[in-house]
Amino acid sequence: MATSLLCSQMLAAPSRPRLHRIASSRLAYARRGILAPTGEGTAGTGTGGSQRRLMSKANASPAAAPAPAAPEHPAWFETYLRASSTVTNLFPLWTVLSAALALARPEAFAIMSTDKFTAALAVLMFSMGITMTVDDFRRVLGQPRPVAINFLCCYVVMPALGLLLGKMAGLDAGLVAGLVLVGSINGGQASNLCTYIAKGDVAMSVVMTTSTTIGCVFMTPLIAKAVLGAIVAVDAVGIAKSTVEVVLLPIALGVMLNATVPKLCRAVEPICPVIGVLATVLLVGASVAQCAGPILDAGLSLQLPVAALHLLGGLLGYHLCKALKFDETIARTTAIETAMKSSAFGFLLASSHFSDYIVRVPSAVSVVWMAVMGSSMAVFWRMVGLPPKPDSKAAEKRSLAD
């Protein structure tokens, strides 16, 4: 009887080595921040092992879970992405080469008739439209301040800067008038592509371009009369029609396509920058070819003020947004929208409404420098990238602390 009682106690009580292993195991769990399974050390059952497995799974850190593997693209697609990035990063070079060809051989762009010019602009806008959604425009329309700041830069800062640079450079009165006219026209459509390349807010860029385009119906004549003493007639109906055909309609079609077949749009999105670059290069070449003579006649004394107008205008727009605590994407978008003007439209106005021939020369020179400065800003910011947002920095610090 005593023997059987002793045997049962020996079976029920764990041995000293067994107790030592349990204590070591619990200490290891405590160091790892995991509760020790309550069933550990229970003899004769499988509960301890199963509880350990369940508790380990329940208490395992999310960081320990393997990250999902990124989808692999075919080799040809990876090669295309690298080539597309190279073509886009060389955007300023293609712009300069296109302008140089147009100056040397204007007839090379004779194929770009008015209809084809309009079609190229529409393709450019459509390629931007498929990268946007209706929610993008809802968000932008709920932020009127950046649009108002860009309008102020377009029709106050840029005309004043043109007048100041012209006076500082000692230019003739006709050239000063031409610089002011360049500063007082609307933003150019190529700014939407440059904003996309610069990782700015494309929907905001489109709204800004549209607002300044509509605004030029009354702002450009007002500035021309007040500053230059000239009455400039602007075809309001024609501008409204062109805005709908060239900007609003192609973008609306792109947004609708993105909402209908988003997978298709994501598949073709990598080619959009290349299409936009090609369309812009053709547009720059065609614009320069139309006024190659005045550009060649302009000396270095005019080239520098025109280049400074676009560069300084972009920098002022950027730092004004930064001073008002807007984020990086809005600052970049405003800078590009301020720097890039519809210089070909300025050339048309100068040719139609100013008797002095040299008034149109700054607009002709601006066609080149506007594209060079805008594309250079876009590629620079594309290579720099966007800074991390403050909330993402805080989240990163918390994850490291955990």
Coordinates of C-alpha atoms in Angstrom, one line a residue:
M1 CA 0.0 0.0 0.0
A2 CA 2.8 2.4 0.9
T3 CA 4.7 1.4 -2.2
S4 CA 1.8 2.2 -4.4
L5 CA 1.2 5.6 -2.7
L6 CA 4.9 6.5 -3.2
C7 CA 4.7 5.5 -6.9
S8 CA 1.7 7.7 -7.5
Q9 CA 3.4 10.7 -5.8
M10 CA 6.5 10.2 -8.0
L11 CA 4.4 10.1 -11.1
A12 CA 2.4 13.2 -10.1
A13 CA 5.4 15.4 -9.1
P14 CA 7.8 16.5 -11.8
S15 CA 11.5 15.8 -11.4
R16 CA 14.1 18.4 -10.5
P17 CA 15.5 18.6 -14.0
R18 CA 12.0 18.9 -15.2
L19 CA 11.3 21.9 -12.8
H20 CA 14.6 23.5 -14.0
R21 CA 13.5 23.3 -17.6
I22 CA 10.1 24.8 -16.8
A23 CA 11.7 27.7 -15.0
S24 CA 14.2 28.3 -17.8
S25 CA 11.4 28.2 -20.4
R26 CA 9.2 30.7 -18.5
L27 CA 12.3 33.0 -18.1
A28 CA 12.8 32.9 -21.9
Y29 CA 9.2 33.7 -22.5
A30 CA 9.4 36.7 -20.1
R31 CA 12.5 38.0 -21.9
R32 CA 10.6 37.8 -25.3
G33 CA 7.6 39.6 -23.8
I34 CA 5.4 36.5 -24.3
L35 CA 3.2 34.9 -21.5
A36 CA 4.3 31.4 -20.6
P37 CA 1.7 28.7 -21.5
T38 CA -0.3 27.7 -18.4
G39 CA -0.3 24.0 -19.4
E40 CA 3.5 23.7 -19.5
G41 CA 4.8 20.9 -17.4
T42 CA 1.5 19.0 -17.2
A43 CA 2.4 15.4 -17.4
G44 CA 0.5 12.8 -19.3
T45 CA -1.4 15.3 -21.6
G46 CA -0.8 17.1 -24.9
T47 CA -2.3 20.3 -23.6
G48 CA 1.0 22.0 -22.8
G49 CA 2.4 21.7 -26.3
S50 CA -0.9 22.8 -28.0
Q51 CA -1.2 25.8 -25.6
R52 CA 2.4 26.8 -26.3
R53 CA 1.7 26.8 -30.1
L54 CA -1.5 28.8 -29.7
M55 CA 0.0 31.4 -27.4
S56 CA 3.0 31.8 -29.6
K57 CA 0.8 32.4 -32.6
A58 CA -1.4 34.8 -30.7
N59 CA 1.4 36.8 -29.1
A60 CA 3.8 36.8 -32.0
S61 CA 4.8 40.3 -33.2
P62 CA 3.3 41.5 -36.4
A63 CA 6.8 42.5 -37.6
A64 CA 7.8 38.9 -37.4
A65 CA 5.3 37.9 -40.1
P66 CA 7.0 37.6 -43.5
A67 CA 6.2 40.5 -45.8
P68 CA 4.2 39.6 -48.9
A69 CA 6.4 39.3 -52.0
A70 CA 6.2 42.1 -54.5
P71 CA 4.6 41.1 -57.8
E72 CA 7.3 40.3 -60.3
H73 CA 7.1 41.9 -63.8
P74 CA 8.4 40.4 -67.0
A75 CA 11.9 41.2 -67.9
W76 CA 10.8 43.2 -70.9
F77 CA 8.6 45.3 -68.7
E78 CA 11.4 46.1 -66.3
T79 CA 13.5 47.1 -69.3
Y80 CA 10.8 49.4 -70.5
L81 CA 10.4 51.0 -67.1
R82 CA 14.1 51.8 -67.0
A83 CA 14.0 53.2 -70.6
S84 CA 10.9 55.3 -69.8
S85 CA 12.6 56.7 -66.7
T86 CA 15.6 57.7 -68.8
V87 CA 13.6 59.3 -71.5
T88 CA 11.6 61.3 -68.9
N89 CA 14.7 62.4 -67.0
L90 CA 16.1 63.8 -70.2
F91 CA 13.0 65.9 -70.9
P92 CA 14.9 69.2 -70.8
L93 CA 17.4 67.9 -73.3
W94 CA 14.7 66.8 -75.8
T95 CA 13.1 70.2 -75.3
V96 CA 16.4 72.0 -76.2
L97 CA 17.0 69.8 -79.2
S98 CA 13.5 70.3 -80.5
A99 CA 13.8 74.1 -80.2
A100 CA 17.3 74.0 -81.8
L101 CA 15.9 72.0 -84.8
A102 CA 13.0 74.4 -85.1
L103 CA 15.3 77.4 -85.2
A104 CA 17.7 75.8 -87.7
R105 CA 15.0 74.2 -89.9
P106 CA 11.5 75.6 -89.2
E107 CA 10.1 73.7 -92.2
A108 CA 10.7 70.4 -90.2
F109 CA 7.6 71.2 -88.2
A110 CA 5.5 72.4 -91.1
I111 CA 3.5 69.2 -90.7
M112 CA 2.2 70.5 -87.4
S113 CA -0.9 72.3 -88.6
T114 CA -3.4 73.9 -86.3
D115 CA -5.5 70.8 -86.1
K116 CA -2.6 68.6 -85.4
F117 CA -1.3 71.1 -82.8
T118 CA -4.7 70.9 -81.1
A119 CA -4.7 67.1 -81.3
A120 CA -1.3 66.9 -79.7
L121 CA -2.4 69.0 -76.8
A122 CA -5.5 66.8 -76.4
V123 CA -3.4 63.7 -76.3
L124 CA -1.2 65.3 -73.7
M125 CA -4.2 66.1 -71.5
F126 CA -5.8 62.7 -72.0
S127 CA -2.6 61.0 -70.9
M128 CA -2.8 63.0 -67.7
G129 CA -6.5 62.3 -67.3
I130 CA -6.2 58.5 -67.0
T131 CA -4.0 59.0 -63.9
M132 CA -6.7 60.9 -62.0
T133 CA -10.1 60.2 -60.4
V134 CA -13.2 62.2 -59.6
D135 CA -12.1 62.2 -56.0
D136 CA -8.9 64.0 -56.9
F137 CA -11.0 66.9 -58.2
R138 CA -13.4 66.9 -55.2
R139 CA -10.3 67.2 -53.0
V140 CA -8.9 70.0 -55.0
L141 CA -12.2 72.0 -55.2
G142 CA -12.2 71.8 -51.4
Q143 CA -8.9 73.6 -51.3
P144 CA -9.4 77.0 -53.0
R145 CA -6.5 78.7 -51.3
P146 CA -3.7 77.2 -53.5
V147 CA -5.7 78.0 -56.6
A148 CA -6.1 81.6 -55.5
I149 CA -2.4 81.9 -54.7
N150 CA -1.5 80.6 -58.2
F151 CA -3.9 83.1 -59.7
L152 CA -2.2 85.9 -57.7
C153 CA 1.2 84.7 -58.9
C154 CA 0.1 84.5 -62.5
Y155 CA -1.5 87.9 -62.8
V156 CA 0.3 90.0 -60.1
V157 CA 3.7 88.5 -59.4
M158 CA 4.7 87.6 -63.0
P159 CA 3.7 90.9 -64.7
A160 CA 5.4 92.9 -61.9
L161 CA 8.5 90.7 -62.2
G162 CA 8.6 91.1 -66.0
L163 CA 8.4 94.9 -65.6
L164 CA 11.2 94.9 -63.0
L165 CA 13.5 92.6 -65.0
G166 CA 13.0 94.6 -68.2
K167 CA 13.9 97.9 -66.4
M168 CA 16.9 96.4 -64.7
A169 CA 18.2 95.0 -68.0
G170 CA 17.8 98.4 -69.7
L171 CA 15.7 97.0 -72.5
D172 CA 13.8 99.2 -75.0
A173 CA 10.2 100.1 -74.1
G174 CA 8.9 97.7 -76.7
L175 CA 10.8 94.7 -75.2
V176 CA 9.8 95.7 -71.7
A177 CA 6.2 95.7 -72.9
G178 CA 6.7 92.3 -74.3
L179 CA 8.1 91.0 -71.0
V180 CA 5.1 92.3 -69.1
L181 CA 2.8 90.7 -71.7
V182 CA 4.5 87.3 -71.2
G183 CA 3.9 87.7 -67.4
S184 CA 0.3 88.6 -67.8
I185 CA -0.9 85.6 -69.9
N186 CA -2.4 82.3 -68.6
G187 CA -0.5 79.2 -67.6
G188 CA 0.5 76.7 -70.3
Q189 CA -1.0 73.2 -70.7
A190 CA 2.5 71.6 -70.7
S191 CA 2.6 72.5 -67.0
N192 CA 0.2 69.5 -66.2
L193 CA 2.8 67.1 -67.6
C194 CA 5.7 68.7 -65.7
T195 CA 3.6 68.6 -62.5
Y196 CA 3.1 64.8 -63.1
I197 CA 6.8 64.2 -63.6
A198 CA 7.7 66.3 -60.6
K199 CA 5.3 64.2 -58.4
G200 CA 3.1 67.2 -57.8
D201 CA -0.7 67.4 -57.6
V202 CA -1.9 66.9 -61.2
A203 CA -5.6 67.5 -60.4
M204 CA -4.6 70.8 -58.7
S205 CA -2.5 71.7 -61.7
V206 CA -5.4 71.1 -64.1
V207 CA -7.7 73.3 -62.0
M208 CA -5.0 76.0 -61.8
T209 CA -4.4 76.0 -65.5
T210 CA -8.2 76.2 -66.2
S211 CA -8.7 79.1 -63.8
T212 CA -5.8 81.2 -65.3
T213 CA -7.0 80.4 -68.8
I214 CA -10.5 81.6 -68.0
G215 CA -9.0 84.5 -66.1
C216 CA -7.0 85.7 -69.0
V217 CA -10.3 86.8 -70.7
F218 CA -10.4 89.8 -68.4
M219 CA -7.0 89.9 -66.6
T220 CA -4.7 90.2 -69.6
P221 CA -6.6 93.1 -71.2
L222 CA -6.8 94.8 -67.8
I223 CA -3.0 94.5 -67.2
A224 CA -2.2 95.6 -70.8
K225 CA -4.4 98.7 -70.4
A226 CA -3.2 99.6 -66.9
V227 CA 0.5 98.9 -67.3
L228 CA 1.2 99.2 -71.1
G229 CA -1.5 101.7 -72.1
A230 CA -2.8 99.3 -74.8
I231 CA -6.2 97.9 -75.4
V232 CA -5.9 94.2 -76.1
A233 CA -9.0 92.5 -77.4
V234 CA -9.2 88.9 -76.3
D235 CA -11.6 86.4 -78.0
A236 CA -13.5 85.2 -74.9
V237 CA -15.6 82.7 -76.8
G238 CA -12.6 81.3 -78.6
I239 CA -10.6 80.9 -75.4
A240 CA -13.6 79.2 -73.7
K241 CA -14.0 76.8 -76.6
S242 CA -10.3 76.0 -76.8
T243 CA -10.2 75.3 -73.0
V244 CA -13.1 72.8 -73.3
E245 CA -11.7 71.1 -76.4
V246 CA -8.0 70.9 -75.4
V247 CA -8.1 70.7 -71.6
L248 CA -11.4 69.8 -70.0
L249 CA -12.8 67.3 -72.5
P250 CA -9.7 65.1 -72.9
I251 CA -9.2 65.0 -69.1
A252 CA -12.8 64.1 -68.5
L253 CA -12.6 61.2 -70.9
G254 CA -9.4 60.0 -69.2
V255 CA -11.0 60.2 -65.8
M256 CA -14.1 58.3 -67.0
L257 CA -11.9 55.6 -68.5
N258 CA -10.0 55.3 -65.3
A259 CA -13.3 54.8 -63.4
T260 CA -14.5 52.3 -65.9
V261 CA -11.5 50.1 -66.5
P262 CA -8.9 51.0 -63.8
K263 CA -6.8 47.9 -64.4
L264 CA -6.3 48.8 -68.0
C265 CA -5.4 52.4 -67.0
R266 CA -2.9 51.1 -64.4
A267 CA -1.4 48.9 -67.1
V268 CA -0.8 51.7 -69.6
E269 CA 0.0 54.4 -66.9
P270 CA 3.8 53.8 -67.2
I271 CA 3.7 54.9 -70.8
C272 CA 1.9 58.2 -70.0
P273 CA 5.1 60.2 -69.2
V274 CA 6.7 59.1 -72.5
I275 CA 3.6 60.1 -74.5
G276 CA 3.5 63.4 -72.7
V277 CA 7.1 64.1 -73.3
L278 CA 6.8 63.3 -77.0
A279 CA 3.7 65.5 -77.4
T280 CA 5.3 68.4 -75.5
V281 CA 8.5 68.2 -77.6
L282 CA 6.5 68.4 -80.8
L283 CA 4.5 71.3 -79.4
V284 CA 7.6 73.2 -78.4
G285 CA 9.2 72.6 -81.8
A286 CA 6.0 73.7 -83.6
S287 CA 5.7 76.9 -81.5
V288 CA 9.4 77.8 -81.9
A289 CA 9.2 77.2 -85.7
Q290 CA 6.4 79.8 -86.0
C291 CA 8.6 82.5 -84.5
A292 CA 12.1 81.3 -85.4
G293 CA 13.1 84.7 -86.9
P294 CA 12.3 86.9 -83.9
I295 CA 14.1 84.4 -81.6
L296 CA 17.2 84.4 -83.7
D297 CA 17.2 88.2 -83.9
A298 CA 17.0 88.5 -80.1
G299 CA 20.4 88.9 -78.5
L300 CA 21.8 87.7 -75.2
S301 CA 20.5 90.9 -73.5
L302 CA 16.9 89.6 -74.0
Q303 CA 17.6 85.9 -73.4
L304 CA 18.8 86.4 -69.8
P305 CA 15.7 88.5 -68.6
V306 CA 13.3 86.1 -70.2
A307 CA 15.0 83.0 -68.6
A308 CA 15.1 84.8 -65.3
L309 CA 11.4 85.6 -65.5
H310 CA 10.4 81.9 -65.7
L311 CA 13.0 80.8 -63.2
L312 CA 12.4 83.4 -60.5
G313 CA 8.6 83.2 -61.0
G314 CA 8.8 79.5 -60.2
L315 CA 11.0 80.0 -57.2
L316 CA 8.7 82.7 -55.8
G317 CA 5.6 80.5 -56.3
Y318 CA 7.3 77.7 -54.5
H319 CA 8.6 79.7 -51.5
L320 CA 5.3 81.6 -51.2
C321 CA 3.5 78.3 -50.7
K322 CA 6.2 77.1 -48.2
A323 CA 5.8 80.3 -46.2
L324 CA 2.0 79.7 -46.0
K325 CA 2.7 76.1 -44.7
F326 CA 1.4 74.2 -47.7
D327 CA 2.9 70.8 -48.3
E328 CA 5.6 69.9 -50.8
T329 CA 3.3 68.7 -53.6
I330 CA 1.2 71.9 -53.6
A331 CA 4.5 74.0 -53.5
R332 CA 5.9 72.2 -56.5
T333 CA 2.6 72.4 -58.4
T334 CA 2.3 76.2 -57.8
A335 CA 6.0 76.7 -58.8
I336 CA 5.6 74.9 -62.2
E337 CA 2.2 76.6 -62.9
T338 CA 3.7 80.0 -62.2
A339 CA 6.9 79.4 -64.2
M340 CA 5.2 78.0 -67.3
K341 CA 3.2 80.4 -69.5
S342 CA 1.2 80.0 -72.7
S343 CA 3.9 81.9 -74.6
A344 CA 2.6 81.1 -78.0
F345 CA -0.7 82.8 -77.0
G346 CA 1.3 85.9 -75.9
F347 CA 3.1 85.9 -79.3
L348 CA -0.3 85.9 -81.0
L349 CA -1.6 88.8 -78.9
A350 CA 1.5 90.8 -79.4
S351 CA 1.3 90.2 -83.2
S352 CA -2.3 91.2 -83.3
H353 CA -2.6 94.2 -81.0
F354 CA 0.8 96.0 -80.8
S355 CA 2.1 98.0 -83.8
D356 CA 5.7 97.8 -82.6
Y357 CA 7.2 94.6 -84.0
I358 CA 9.6 94.0 -81.1
V359 CA 6.8 93.6 -78.5
R360 CA 6.3 90.1 -79.9
V361 CA 10.0 89.1 -79.5
P362 CA 10.0 88.4 -75.8
S363 CA 7.0 86.0 -76.2
A364 CA 8.9 84.2 -79.0
V365 CA 12.0 83.8 -76.8
S366 CA 9.7 82.7 -73.9
V367 CA 8.5 79.7 -75.9
V368 CA 11.9 78.1 -75.5
W369 CA 12.8 79.2 -71.9
M370 CA 9.3 78.4 -70.5
A371 CA 9.7 74.8 -71.7
V372 CA 13.3 74.5 -70.6
M373 CA 12.7 75.9 -67.1
G374 CA 9.5 73.9 -66.5
S375 CA 10.9 70.6 -67.7
S376 CA 14.1 71.2 -65.7
M377 CA 12.1 71.8 -62.5
A378 CA 10.1 68.7 -63.1
V379 CA 13.1 66.4 -63.6
F380 CA 15.0 67.9 -60.7
W381 CA 12.0 67.3 -58.3
R382 CA 11.4 63.8 -59.8
M383 CA 15.0 62.8 -58.9
V384 CA 14.9 64.4 -55.5
G385 CA 11.6 62.7 -54.6
L386 CA 9.0 63.7 -52.0
P387 CA 10.1 64.1 -48.4
P388 CA 8.3 61.8 -45.9
K389 CA 5.2 63.2 -44.3
P390 CA 5.4 64.1 -40.6
D391 CA 2.9 61.4 -39.6
S392 CA 4.9 58.8 -41.4
K393 CA 8.0 59.8 -39.5
A394 CA 6.2 59.5 -36.2
A395 CA 4.9 56.1 -37.2
E396 CA 8.4 55.0 -38.2
K397 CA 9.8 56.1 -34.8
R398 CA 7.0 54.2 -33.0
S399 CA 7.6 51.0 -34.9
L400 CA 11.4 51.3 -34.1
A401 CA 10.6 51.9 -30.4
D402 CA 8.3 48.8 -30.4

